[in-house]
XYZ file of C-alpha atoms in Angstrom:
717
model
C 104.544 140.435 56.055
C 103.074 139.239 60.176
C 105.301 136.347 61.187
C 104.747 134.461 64.760
C 107.417 136.410 66.369
C 105.206 139.858 66.049
C 102.825 138.086 68.473
C 105.410 138.436 70.713
C 105.192 141.742 70.971
C 101.982 142.181 70.963
C 101.018 143.100 75.201
C 98.268 145.607 74.521
C 95.854 143.100 75.221
C 97.338 140.650 77.866
C 95.240 140.940 81.247
C 97.217 142.722 84.056
C 99.147 140.582 86.586
C 99.626 141.832 89.473
C 103.039 143.319 91.125
C 104.677 140.282 93.222
C 105.989 141.753 96.534
C 109.707 141.542 96.504
C 111.476 140.303 100.289
C 113.233 143.270 102.147
C 117.310 143.266 101.083
C 119.558 141.561 103.592
C 122.084 143.585 105.528
C 124.449 141.606 107.811
C 126.075 143.705 110.400
C 129.312 142.184 112.002
C 130.600 143.687 114.875
C 131.690 142.848 118.542
C 130.588 146.080 119.989
C 127.302 146.658 121.283
C 126.783 150.097 121.331
C 127.842 149.814 117.043
C 124.091 147.443 116.222
C 122.171 149.736 118.538
C 123.241 153.024 116.001
C 123.062 150.915 113.132
C 120.354 149.723 114.168
C 118.589 153.092 114.599
C 120.033 155.133 111.478
C 119.093 151.634 108.841
C 115.588 151.025 110.095
C 113.866 152.488 108.085
C 116.113 152.787 104.773
C 114.303 151.785 102.173
C 115.529 150.770 98.384
C 113.635 150.120 95.570
C 110.611 150.074 97.458
C 112.152 147.091 99.209
C 113.382 147.529 103.537
C 116.065 146.019 105.135
C 116.170 143.107 106.507
C 118.973 143.934 109.605
C 120.995 140.928 110.732
C 123.349 140.503 113.373
C 127.253 138.613 114.508
C 129.519 139.173 117.425
C 131.840 137.337 115.976
C 133.281 136.226 112.902
C 132.674 132.551 113.552
C 129.168 133.817 114.368
C 128.569 135.716 111.195
C 130.165 132.799 108.585
C 127.127 130.426 110.610
C 125.463 133.019 109.157
C 126.714 133.275 105.749
C 126.589 129.191 105.644
C 123.025 129.230 105.824
C 122.562 131.917 103.420
C 123.739 133.276 99.932
C 121.582 135.897 99.590
C 123.481 138.582 101.462
C 123.729 141.769 99.670
C 125.720 144.155 101.815
C 128.661 143.014 104.802
C 129.116 145.373 107.432
C 132.416 144.287 108.812
C 134.453 144.704 111.575
C 137.776 144.303 111.329
C 139.245 143.600 115.383
C 137.199 141.447 116.690
C 138.279 138.083 118.202
C 141.261 138.263 116.442
C 143.170 141.958 115.238
C 142.498 141.080 111.785
C 138.927 138.527 112.285
C 136.908 141.046 109.843
C 139.788 140.389 106.873
C 139.929 136.931 108.072
C 136.412 137.115 107.199
C 136.099 138.905 104.080
C 139.150 136.375 102.320
C 136.926 133.684 103.293
C 133.360 134.888 102.169
C 135.675 134.981 98.605
C 137.643 132.131 98.648
C 136.165 129.317 100.938
C 131.929 130.483 100.465
C 132.923 131.636 96.762
C 130.400 134.257 97.368
C 131.651 137.110 94.775
C 127.842 139.214 94.675
C 128.051 140.023 98.398
C 128.923 143.583 98.652
C 131.607 144.198 101.689
C 132.401 146.962 103.548
C 135.013 146.682 106.338
C 134.474 149.598 109.448
C 136.992 149.636 112.008
C 137.249 151.656 115.006
C 141.405 151.589 114.345
C 142.321 153.184 111.362
C 145.832 152.333 111.713
C 145.438 148.884 112.615
C 145.080 147.902 109.116
C 146.647 150.653 106.204
C 143.824 151.179 103.879
C 146.156 150.795 100.948
C 147.193 147.035 101.657
C 143.709 146.464 102.653
C 142.479 147.523 99.418
C 145.172 145.922 97.149
C 144.929 142.236 99.308
C 141.525 141.768 99.881
C 138.724 141.403 97.863
C 136.443 144.618 99.588
C 134.209 147.207 98.264
C 134.481 149.684 100.474
C 136.567 150.480 103.753
C 135.592 152.650 106.758
C 136.422 153.975 110.260
C 133.804 153.955 112.496
C 134.524 157.821 113.657
C 133.853 159.146 109.706
C 131.205 156.707 109.733
C 127.806 159.624 110.614
C 124.583 159.204 109.469
C 123.905 160.307 106.253
C 127.738 158.835 104.813
C 126.445 155.152 106.308
C 123.060 155.545 104.120
C 124.781 156.403 101.761
C 127.710 153.828 101.952
C 124.669 151.203 102.103
C 122.645 152.959 98.935
C 125.853 152.525 97.030
C 126.704 148.806 97.946
C 122.761 147.958 97.468
C 122.697 149.102 93.616
C 125.888 147.573 93.274
C 124.715 144.472 94.477
C 121.152 144.530 92.906
C 123.318 145.018 89.132
C 125.266 142.251 89.590
C 122.184 139.989 90.813
C 120.180 141.605 87.663
C 123.260 140.685 85.441
C 123.580 137.180 86.451
C 119.470 136.659 86.178
C 119.968 137.757 82.621
C 123.085 136.355 81.898
C 120.943 132.539 83.869
C 118.132 133.268 81.736
C 120.073 133.855 78.205
C 121.523 130.430 79.110
C 119.083 128.403 79.508
C 116.930 130.499 76.670
C 120.175 129.142 74.485
C 120.057 125.841 75.754
C 116.428 125.382 74.888
C 117.339 126.305 71.242
C 119.795 124.391 71.495
C 118.049 121.475 72.161
C 114.845 122.532 69.801
C 116.545 123.054 66.867
C 118.899 119.547 67.519
C 115.164 117.633 67.986
C 113.934 120.117 64.850
C 116.947 119.631 62.073
C 117.526 115.490 63.153
C 113.916 114.602 61.116
C 114.638 118.070 58.988
C 117.562 115.985 57.541
C 115.867 113.054 56.472
C 113.630 115.098 54.461
C 116.117 117.014 52.371
C 118.463 114.487 52.530
C 115.772 112.480 50.561
C 114.655 115.083 48.294
C 117.983 115.980 47.499
C 118.801 112.129 46.412
C 115.791 111.787 45.029
C 116.652 114.668 42.404
C 120.210 112.370 41.463
C 117.485 109.420 40.211
C 116.109 108.590 36.976
C 112.720 111.510 37.364
C 111.205 113.580 34.549
C 110.985 116.924 33.990
C 107.234 117.691 35.710
C 108.739 115.136 39.084
C 111.591 117.161 38.932
C 109.247 120.491 39.020
C 107.424 118.648 42.086
C 110.526 117.854 43.555
C 112.374 120.714 44.019
C 108.980 122.723 44.988
C 108.973 120.351 47.868
C 112.536 120.991 48.583
C 112.078 124.774 48.491
C 108.873 124.699 51.121
C 111.637 122.337 53.573
C 114.382 124.590 53.023
C 111.874 127.569 53.748
C 110.585 125.347 57.074
C 114.445 125.264 58.077
C 115.203 128.681 57.154
C 111.735 129.686 60.285
C 113.851 127.500 62.327
C 117.024 129.145 62.129
C 115.202 132.582 62.746
C 114.109 131.069 66.232
C 117.710 130.663 66.445
C 118.655 134.008 65.751
C 116.218 135.830 68.157
C 118.924 136.298 70.231
C 120.950 138.113 67.425
C 117.961 140.255 67.245
C 117.290 141.070 70.851
C 121.525 141.985 71.230
C 121.068 143.563 68.233
C 123.846 141.243 67.288
C 122.360 140.709 63.562
C 125.892 138.987 61.676
C 125.336 138.905 57.448
C 126.898 136.478 55.610
C 128.311 136.146 51.837
C 127.544 133.257 49.946
C 126.687 132.398 46.372
C 123.667 132.962 45.788
C 121.203 132.875 42.079
C 118.636 135.683 43.235
C 116.290 134.430 40.272
C 114.759 131.446 41.526
C 115.364 133.373 45.308
C 113.069 135.742 44.113
C 110.268 133.111 42.411
C 110.732 130.714 44.909
C 109.578 133.561 47.061
C 106.428 133.913 44.969
C 105.899 130.455 44.689
C 105.786 130.215 48.836
C 103.202 133.227 48.541
C 101.431 132.699 45.407
C 98.200 130.614 47.814
C 97.395 133.832 50.125
C 97.427 135.697 46.505
C 94.842 133.434 45.508
C 92.642 133.236 48.532
C 92.652 137.407 48.175
C 91.910 136.464 44.253
C 94.870 138.676 43.291
C 96.813 138.263 40.339
C 100.917 137.942 41.506
C 103.224 138.952 39.308
C 107.409 138.192 39.083
C 109.886 139.846 36.704
C 113.452 138.791 36.487
C 115.820 140.681 34.682
C 117.649 138.010 32.365
C 120.739 140.562 32.659
C 121.474 139.337 35.993
C 124.006 136.838 36.517
C 123.685 133.664 37.256
C 125.242 133.366 40.382
C 125.325 137.006 42.709
C 127.627 136.487 46.539
C 125.010 137.948 49.228
C 123.010 136.235 52.050
C 120.439 134.301 50.509
C 118.308 133.548 54.376
C 118.207 137.537 54.885
C 117.019 138.743 51.647
C 114.537 135.837 51.077
C 113.461 137.225 54.756
C 113.267 140.634 53.593
C 111.862 139.999 50.435
C 109.001 137.969 52.884
C 107.741 140.881 54.346
C 107.369 143.210 51.416
C 105.838 140.923 49.331
C 103.733 139.646 51.996
C 102.006 142.803 53.071
C 102.099 143.760 49.736
C 99.114 140.715 49.442
C 98.067 141.428 52.741
C 97.103 144.939 52.272
C 96.152 145.011 48.561
C 92.330 143.805 48.229
C 91.960 143.765 44.939
C 93.885 143.772 41.714
C 97.554 142.137 42.187
C 101.264 142.178 42.977
C 104.478 142.366 40.910
C 107.762 141.474 42.265
C 109.959 142.687 39.620
C 113.911 142.517 40.069
C 116.093 144.340 37.723
C 120.434 144.978 37.231
C 120.682 148.678 37.319
C 123.934 150.439 35.503
C 126.527 152.032 36.678
C 127.939 149.010 38.679
C 131.380 148.328 39.029
C 133.638 145.373 37.285
C 133.047 142.361 39.015
C 129.210 143.721 40.490
C 126.090 143.939 39.609
C 124.349 146.866 41.251
C 120.064 145.405 42.053
C 116.769 146.648 42.373
C 114.577 144.815 44.085
C 110.718 146.498 43.338
C 107.276 145.485 44.916
C 104.618 146.998 43.904
C 100.745 146.244 44.812
C 97.454 147.775 44.109
C 96.468 148.499 47.180
C 95.172 151.131 50.184
C 98.092 152.904 49.507
C 100.112 155.316 52.321
C 99.931 158.957 53.245
C 103.315 161.074 52.804
C 103.174 162.193 56.641
C 103.460 158.584 57.424
C 105.802 157.259 55.186
C 108.648 158.991 57.180
C 107.731 156.427 60.114
C 106.813 153.522 58.310
C 110.072 152.125 59.206
C 110.782 152.376 62.430
C 109.524 149.524 64.942
C 105.821 149.161 65.952
C 104.023 152.016 63.240
C 101.479 151.267 61.018
C 99.675 152.962 58.652
C 96.642 154.320 60.783
C 95.611 152.830 64.200
C 92.966 150.774 62.997
C 95.755 148.860 60.278
C 96.379 146.234 63.167
C 92.877 145.314 64.026
C 92.095 145.598 59.979
C 94.877 143.420 58.623
C 96.764 142.181 61.530
C 100.819 142.818 62.784
C 102.294 145.038 64.661
C 104.849 146.779 62.114
C 107.760 144.830 62.916
C 107.916 143.201 59.570
C 109.531 147.083 57.738
C 111.644 148.148 60.642
C 113.675 144.337 60.634
C 113.849 144.883 56.540
C 115.075 148.369 56.955
C 117.856 146.645 59.648
C 118.749 143.688 56.898
C 119.165 146.459 54.274
C 120.896 148.718 55.820
C 123.622 145.583 57.436
C 124.143 144.560 53.246
C 125.033 148.748 52.669
C 121.775 148.984 50.308
C 118.966 151.254 50.199
C 115.043 151.498 50.904
C 112.256 153.184 50.763
C 108.684 153.179 49.509
C 106.582 155.417 46.737
C 103.203 155.400 47.496
C 99.619 157.769 47.593
C 96.763 157.019 48.981
C 94.078 154.909 47.415
C 96.936 154.099 44.352
C 98.989 151.883 45.996
C 102.268 151.555 47.049
C 106.142 150.330 45.842
C 108.263 149.645 48.386
C 112.200 148.741 47.316
C 115.858 148.448 47.717
C 119.130 148.438 45.838
C 122.007 146.518 47.041
C 125.640 145.671 45.135
C 126.473 142.566 45.372
C 129.922 140.998 43.956
C 129.227 138.599 40.550
C 130.213 135.108 41.981
C 133.713 133.835 40.136
C 133.361 129.826 41.242
C 130.486 128.099 40.414
C 129.627 125.670 43.398
C 128.143 122.377 43.534
C 125.036 123.324 44.086
C 122.228 120.852 43.960
C 121.117 119.860 40.544
C 118.629 122.513 38.876
C 116.526 121.904 36.150
C 119.614 123.024 32.394
C 118.444 125.949 30.804
C 118.197 124.622 26.754
C 118.146 127.400 24.193
C 115.441 128.483 22.290
C 117.021 128.950 18.806
C 114.688 128.731 15.683
C 111.060 128.924 17.742
C 108.974 131.170 16.912
C 106.532 131.530 19.716
C 102.962 133.107 19.848
C 102.473 134.841 23.549
C 98.721 134.940 24.595
C 98.510 136.840 27.940
C 96.238 138.399 29.787
C 98.076 141.601 30.678
C 100.650 143.986 28.563
C 102.669 143.655 31.686
C 102.830 139.405 32.071
C 103.053 139.315 28.349
C 106.751 141.708 28.649
C 107.995 139.120 30.852
C 107.356 136.043 29.255
C 108.842 137.163 25.892
C 111.820 138.964 27.340
C 112.218 135.395 28.900
C 111.750 133.810 25.373
C 114.719 136.121 23.535
C 116.763 135.862 26.067
C 117.117 131.787 25.497
C 117.425 132.726 21.806
C 114.019 132.213 20.646
C 111.578 134.954 19.245
C 108.102 136.537 19.778
C 105.516 136.803 16.702
C 102.751 138.942 16.714
C 98.952 137.633 16.366
C 98.514 136.419 12.526
C 101.928 135.546 12.134
C 103.944 131.743 11.358
C 104.319 130.438 14.939
C 106.221 126.780 16.117
C 104.684 127.064 19.969
C 102.142 129.189 21.882
C 102.073 130.535 25.216
C 98.954 131.268 26.880
C 97.607 132.352 30.330
C 94.552 132.687 31.217
C 93.013 134.860 34.012
C 92.974 133.232 37.133
C 89.501 131.889 37.444
C 89.086 132.139 33.967
C 88.312 128.832 32.303
C 91.299 127.535 29.987
C 90.354 128.543 26.613
C 90.553 126.354 23.436
C 93.630 125.267 22.160
C 95.055 124.662 18.686
C 94.924 120.610 18.395
C 98.073 119.063 17.143
C 99.891 122.099 17.396
C 102.817 122.552 20.074
C 101.363 124.582 23.097
C 102.422 126.048 26.751
C 99.281 126.718 29.025
C 99.937 128.472 31.947
C 97.891 127.953 34.849
C 97.043 128.608 38.331
C 95.882 126.058 40.788
C 92.442 127.649 40.529
C 91.860 127.927 36.872
C 89.092 125.591 35.823
C 90.006 122.772 34.079
C 88.445 121.822 30.383
C 87.180 117.791 30.219
C 90.906 116.871 28.063
C 93.639 118.838 26.660
C 95.148 118.505 23.456
C 97.796 116.617 22.752
C 101.022 118.480 22.517
C 100.187 120.990 25.184
C 102.397 120.924 28.233
C 101.178 122.909 31.387
C 103.064 124.808 34.136
C 101.972 126.424 37.215
C 101.471 129.951 38.058
C 103.320 132.812 38.881
C 105.169 132.770 35.762
C 108.744 131.265 36.461
C 111.648 131.424 33.914
C 113.367 128.347 33.820
C 110.432 126.153 33.867
C 108.865 128.196 31.374
C 111.584 127.512 28.534
C 111.884 123.863 29.202
C 108.263 123.607 28.883
C 109.067 125.818 25.035
C 111.629 123.920 24.282
C 109.526 120.456 25.300
C 106.406 121.445 23.396
C 108.171 122.467 20.403
C 110.137 118.539 20.106
C 113.765 118.817 22.134
C 112.752 117.265 25.421
C 115.330 114.556 24.834
C 117.783 116.919 24.556
C 116.576 119.101 27.754
C 116.276 116.068 30.006
C 119.128 115.275 28.794
C 120.845 118.315 29.864
C 118.962 118.012 32.955
C 120.047 114.348 33.777
C 123.795 115.099 32.818
C 123.610 117.594 36.024
C 122.696 114.489 38.113
C 124.751 112.406 37.412
C 126.693 110.513 40.449
C 130.021 109.431 40.517
C 129.577 105.913 39.859
C 129.727 103.148 42.891
C 131.746 103.067 45.951
C 134.872 101.006 45.792
C 134.860 97.660 47.262
C 136.081 98.149 50.925
C 139.370 96.526 50.578
C 140.599 99.330 47.431
C 138.766 101.506 49.860
C 141.144 101.171 52.513
C 144.381 100.837 50.593
C 143.321 104.234 49.278
C 143.179 105.359 52.951
C 139.578 106.748 51.789
C 137.082 104.466 53.908
C 135.094 106.506 56.135
C 133.611 105.534 59.849
C 130.650 107.061 60.613
C 128.800 107.167 64.207
C 125.165 107.725 64.024
C 122.709 106.573 66.231
C 119.456 107.995 64.383
C 118.360 105.560 61.624
C 116.754 107.339 58.702
C 120.226 109.498 59.206
C 122.101 107.006 58.686
C 120.407 105.331 55.547
C 120.700 109.501 54.277
C 124.083 109.556 54.797
C 125.386 106.844 53.564
C 123.247 106.826 50.137
C 124.865 110.270 50.362
C 128.657 108.910 50.733
C 127.990 106.322 48.071
C 126.770 109.143 45.607
C 129.980 110.929 45.849
C 131.259 107.592 45.698
C 132.600 107.007 48.553
C 132.799 103.129 50.887
C 131.792 103.828 54.157
C 131.059 101.934 57.536
C 128.296 102.982 59.712
C 128.218 102.673 63.452
C 125.240 103.605 65.945
C 127.199 105.236 68.927
C 130.553 106.189 69.914
C 132.198 103.426 71.748
C 131.089 100.751 68.368
C 132.828 103.665 66.736
C 135.618 103.179 69.253
C 136.454 99.663 68.317
C 136.280 100.025 64.570
C 138.929 102.779 64.556
C 141.107 100.678 66.730
C 141.317 98.576 63.601
C 143.401 100.987 61.675
C 140.924 100.442 58.256
C 139.480 104.149 58.275
C 140.897 107.364 56.737
C 138.136 109.759 58.559
C 135.339 109.966 60.723
C 132.320 111.824 60.655
C 130.253 111.485 63.880
C 127.640 113.213 65.408
C 128.080 114.605 68.798
C 124.859 113.527 70.675
C 124.925 109.523 70.915
C 124.140 107.041 73.530
C 126.810 105.508 75.442
C 129.758 107.732 74.219
C 128.927 111.231 72.279
C 131.259 112.316 69.478
C 133.517 114.722 71.662
C 133.666 111.751 73.888
C 135.320 109.762 70.890
C 136.810 112.782 69.940
C 138.910 112.650 73.302
C 139.776 108.563 72.913
C 140.819 108.983 69.847
C 143.198 112.011 70.105
C 144.070 110.245 73.468
C 145.078 106.477 71.136
C 146.627 108.687 69.131
C 148.825 110.763 71.337
C 152.514 109.621 70.040
C 152.264 107.969 67.453
C 152.677 110.795 64.958
C 149.085 109.795 63.117
C 146.276 112.060 63.104
C 142.876 110.874 61.926
C 140.568 113.742 60.108
C 136.723 113.565 62.524
C 134.512 115.921 61.318
C 131.451 116.522 63.076
C 127.950 115.720 61.509
C 125.460 117.612 64.363
C 122.481 118.849 63.916
C 123.069 121.869 67.124
C 123.547 124.780 64.437
C 123.951 127.259 67.644
C 126.464 130.281 67.296
C 130.119 128.482 68.974
C 128.930 124.869 68.132
C 131.793 124.671 65.316
C 133.999 126.368 68.060
C 133.511 123.584 70.705
C 134.306 121.300 68.020
C 137.564 121.747 67.169
C 138.215 123.116 70.844
C 137.304 119.361 71.115
C 140.044 118.095 68.589
C 138.222 118.206 65.999
C 139.283 119.116 62.214
C 135.646 120.303 60.477
C 132.139 120.803 61.513
C 128.974 120.150 58.908
C 125.349 121.036 60.220
C 122.259 119.036 59.814
C 120.188 119.156 57.667
C 123.749 118.111 55.464
C 123.840 119.371 52.043
C 125.689 117.226 49.295
C 128.083 119.396 47.779
C 129.376 121.031 52.002
C 130.099 116.856 52.677
C 131.613 116.263 48.644
C 133.880 119.854 49.568
C 134.645 117.987 53.557
C 135.770 115.187 51.995
C 137.763 116.388 49.337
C 139.336 118.617 51.499
C 140.458 115.814 54.326
C 140.977 112.573 52.566
C 143.626 111.710 50.063
C 142.941 111.725 46.560
C 141.151 108.508 44.831
C 144.232 106.490 42.543
C 143.534 103.854 40.304
C 145.396 100.890 39.619
C 145.735 99.956 43.388
C 144.629 96.668 44.627
C 143.700 95.444 48.141
C 146.191 94.721 50.431
C 148.146 97.851 49.797
C 149.233 99.591 52.572
C 147.615 103.714 53.151
C 148.627 106.190 55.520
C 145.143 106.909 57.699
C 146.408 110.607 58.314
C 145.732 112.660 55.300
C 145.053 116.329 56.160
C 147.460 119.600 55.694
C 151.085 118.250 54.117
C 153.528 118.915 56.969
C 156.890 117.639 54.908
C 156.155 120.767 52.521
C 156.785 123.116 54.917
C 160.791 124.393 55.307
C 161.053 124.297 58.524
C 159.398 120.896 59.646
C 161.555 118.970 60.680
C 161.112 115.313 61.407
C 162.086 113.005 64.063
C 163.964 109.734 64.679
C 160.968 107.944 65.699
C 158.872 109.457 62.342
C 162.032 108.321 59.408
C 162.013 105.045 60.943
C 158.308 104.798 60.695
C 158.672 106.208 57.628
C 161.420 103.776 56.452
C 159.639 100.756 57.200
C 156.556 101.970 55.603
C 158.685 102.240 52.132
C 159.848 98.820 52.506
C 156.650 97.423 53.322
C 154.889 99.314 50.270
C 158.118 98.002 48.297
C 157.517 94.273 48.875
C 153.645 94.851 48.575
C 154.892 96.265 44.816
C 156.834 92.860 44.071
C 154.423 91.262 45.375
C 151.773 92.477 42.936
C 154.328 92.587 39.907
C 155.051 88.693 40.162
C 151.566 88.161 40.950
C 150.233 90.528 37.972
C 148.816 88.026 35.185
C 151.374 88.735 31.783
C-alpha cells in the first residue's frame, strides 16, 4: 500500500541541486622555527583531501596559537612544537585545547626536535593527543600521511557529530509534533470511550466503535511517524500485548472499504470462529502488514474483488495458535521471475508500475521485515492474469488473562434460530453460514422454514424485496440503491460483513435485542459515583491532577469519575504543589508540559519536601510525549509511573489500582489516612523501621484509636 512515507524515497524526478563548494581544511602550524613553517608550506601547499585544499594558519608561539584557537573552532589539525617559549609550551597548549577550550575534535600532532625532552610514553598516556613525531623522521611522505590520517579522523568525528545533532533535532521535532497532535487526540479518544459507557443503543454503539477505530488509526499514523527513526536505524521492536485478531482484521477491511467501492471492487472478509478471542501479539505491526497487503491488492485489482481471510492452522503447541492470513485478489498477477525479488526494497512487478499505480515498492519489504521479527513466514502465489494471493503465517500465544479493555458489543447466542441466507456469491454465503453456526444458529436451505432471513445484495444493486412483517437482516453497501421504505422487522448492517454486528443483528431481528442490549450494557457500567472528598481523604484515595489543557481536564475528570475516583484538578505545577502541601492526596497525576511549573519541576519540589519525612506520594506522569526514553526520563525524575496520551480507561484503572490503597467501606470523614501507598516495605524480612518511623507509627495508631472511640460514641444506637 502506498503511503506518504514512500514518497520520501521517490527522488528520481527531483531537480538536480548544484554541488555546494566546500571550504578548505584549516591546519594550524605552531612552531618558533621559521624554517619549519617554510618546509611545511612547501610540502602541504598542493595537498587536497576529498577535493578540498588546505588552509595553512601559522603561529610562532603557544600564546599566539591560543589566540587563533579562541577565534576559530573549526581547526581540523594542529601541528604543535613542544619546545617554544618554554620547554613544555606545546604540551601546555595541548592540554588547554582539550580542557580550557573544550575542543575534542581537532586532531593534535606533536612535533619535536628534541625527542628525549618529553618521553613518548609519558606524553601519550598523560595528554589527549593523536600523534607524536620527531621532526627528523617527518619526511615529506610521512608528513603527507600524517596529515591525511588526521584529516580522515577529524572528518569522521565531525560527520558523526553532525549526524547526531541532526538526529537530536529530528527527535526534538518529532517529540514536539507528537505532543501537539496527541493532546487533541487524547480528547477525541477519551470522549469516545466515555460515550461508550453511556446509554447508547446498538446502532449508536456501532457508529461509535467505527469512529473510535478511525481515531485509533490516525493515532497509529502518528506513531508510525515516530517510528521513522527506528526504521532508518534498523531497530524496529516487536511488542507483545493481548490483541483481538478478528476485530483487528475487520477494522482494516472497514477502513479500506471506501477505496474498494471507488474501484467497484467487492471486499470480502472471512474470520475463522475457531481463532481465540485474544492472542499475544503486536497489534500496531500486524495492522501495518494487513494495510500493506490489502491496500496493494485493492490498488492492483481493476475488476472483481479482494478476499481477506484469517484461519486457524493445526499443529500449534498447547497454549498457542498458528494463524494464517491471506489476501487474495483478481488483479494483474505477477510473473514467476519477479516474485523472488518482490519483497526487496523499491521493487515492483514491472518498470511502469510506479507510474501506472503509484508507490515505490517499500510496503512489501517492510511487511517482510515485520513478519520476520514476529518469527513468522510470508509469501505469495500468483500467475500473470490470474490474480495473486499474499499470505503470512505467525504462531502466537493465547492470552491467559482477559484485560479490562474498552467495552465491545456482546455476542448473543443464536440457539434455536433458523436463518435463511441469500447472498450474491457462494463464498459470502459460506462465511455468513460459518458465523451463524458458530453462534449456535442453523442455516436453512431455500424452501425450508426459517426464523430470520439474511439478504446480501451485490454492491450497486437495488435492494431486493424483503418479506413484509417477517424478520430480516439486510447487509447492504453504502452505494446500494435504497428502496422507498424498508418493511418492519428489518435490521440493516453495512459491508464488509463483520461477525459481531451480524450476530447481534440476527438476534435483534429475532426479538432478542433486549437480551443482547442488556448484555452489552452490562459491559458499559462504571463503578458508580465517586465518594465525597472527605471520604476519599479518609481512605487515602483522593487524586490530585495537574493538567493545563481545559479539554483534557474534562476528559480525565470524567474518566476518574467513571472509575469511582474522587479528584481535584489544578491548572499548573505551582497550583498542584500548593494543593499537595495540604496532605490530603493519595496520588498525583501530572502532565509533563505545563506553564509556570512543569511536571518534572513539580516532582522535584514534592520529593524535596518529602525528604526526611518517611513519606512518598505516588506521582504518575500523564504526558502526550510518547518518544522512546520518555518513561525512563520520568522515572529518573522521581516519578513512579508513566501514562501516555491518549489515555485508555483500562490503563488508567490498572495504574490507580496499583498505587492507590484498596477502597474500604464503612469509613467516615475525619479518620486518619496514610498518604504513602506503594510497595509495602514492612513485609520485607530485611526491613527494620527507624526510631523516628516507629514514633510516627505509634502517634498514628493512637490517633486512629481515639478516632475509632469517637466514632463509637457518636454512632447511633
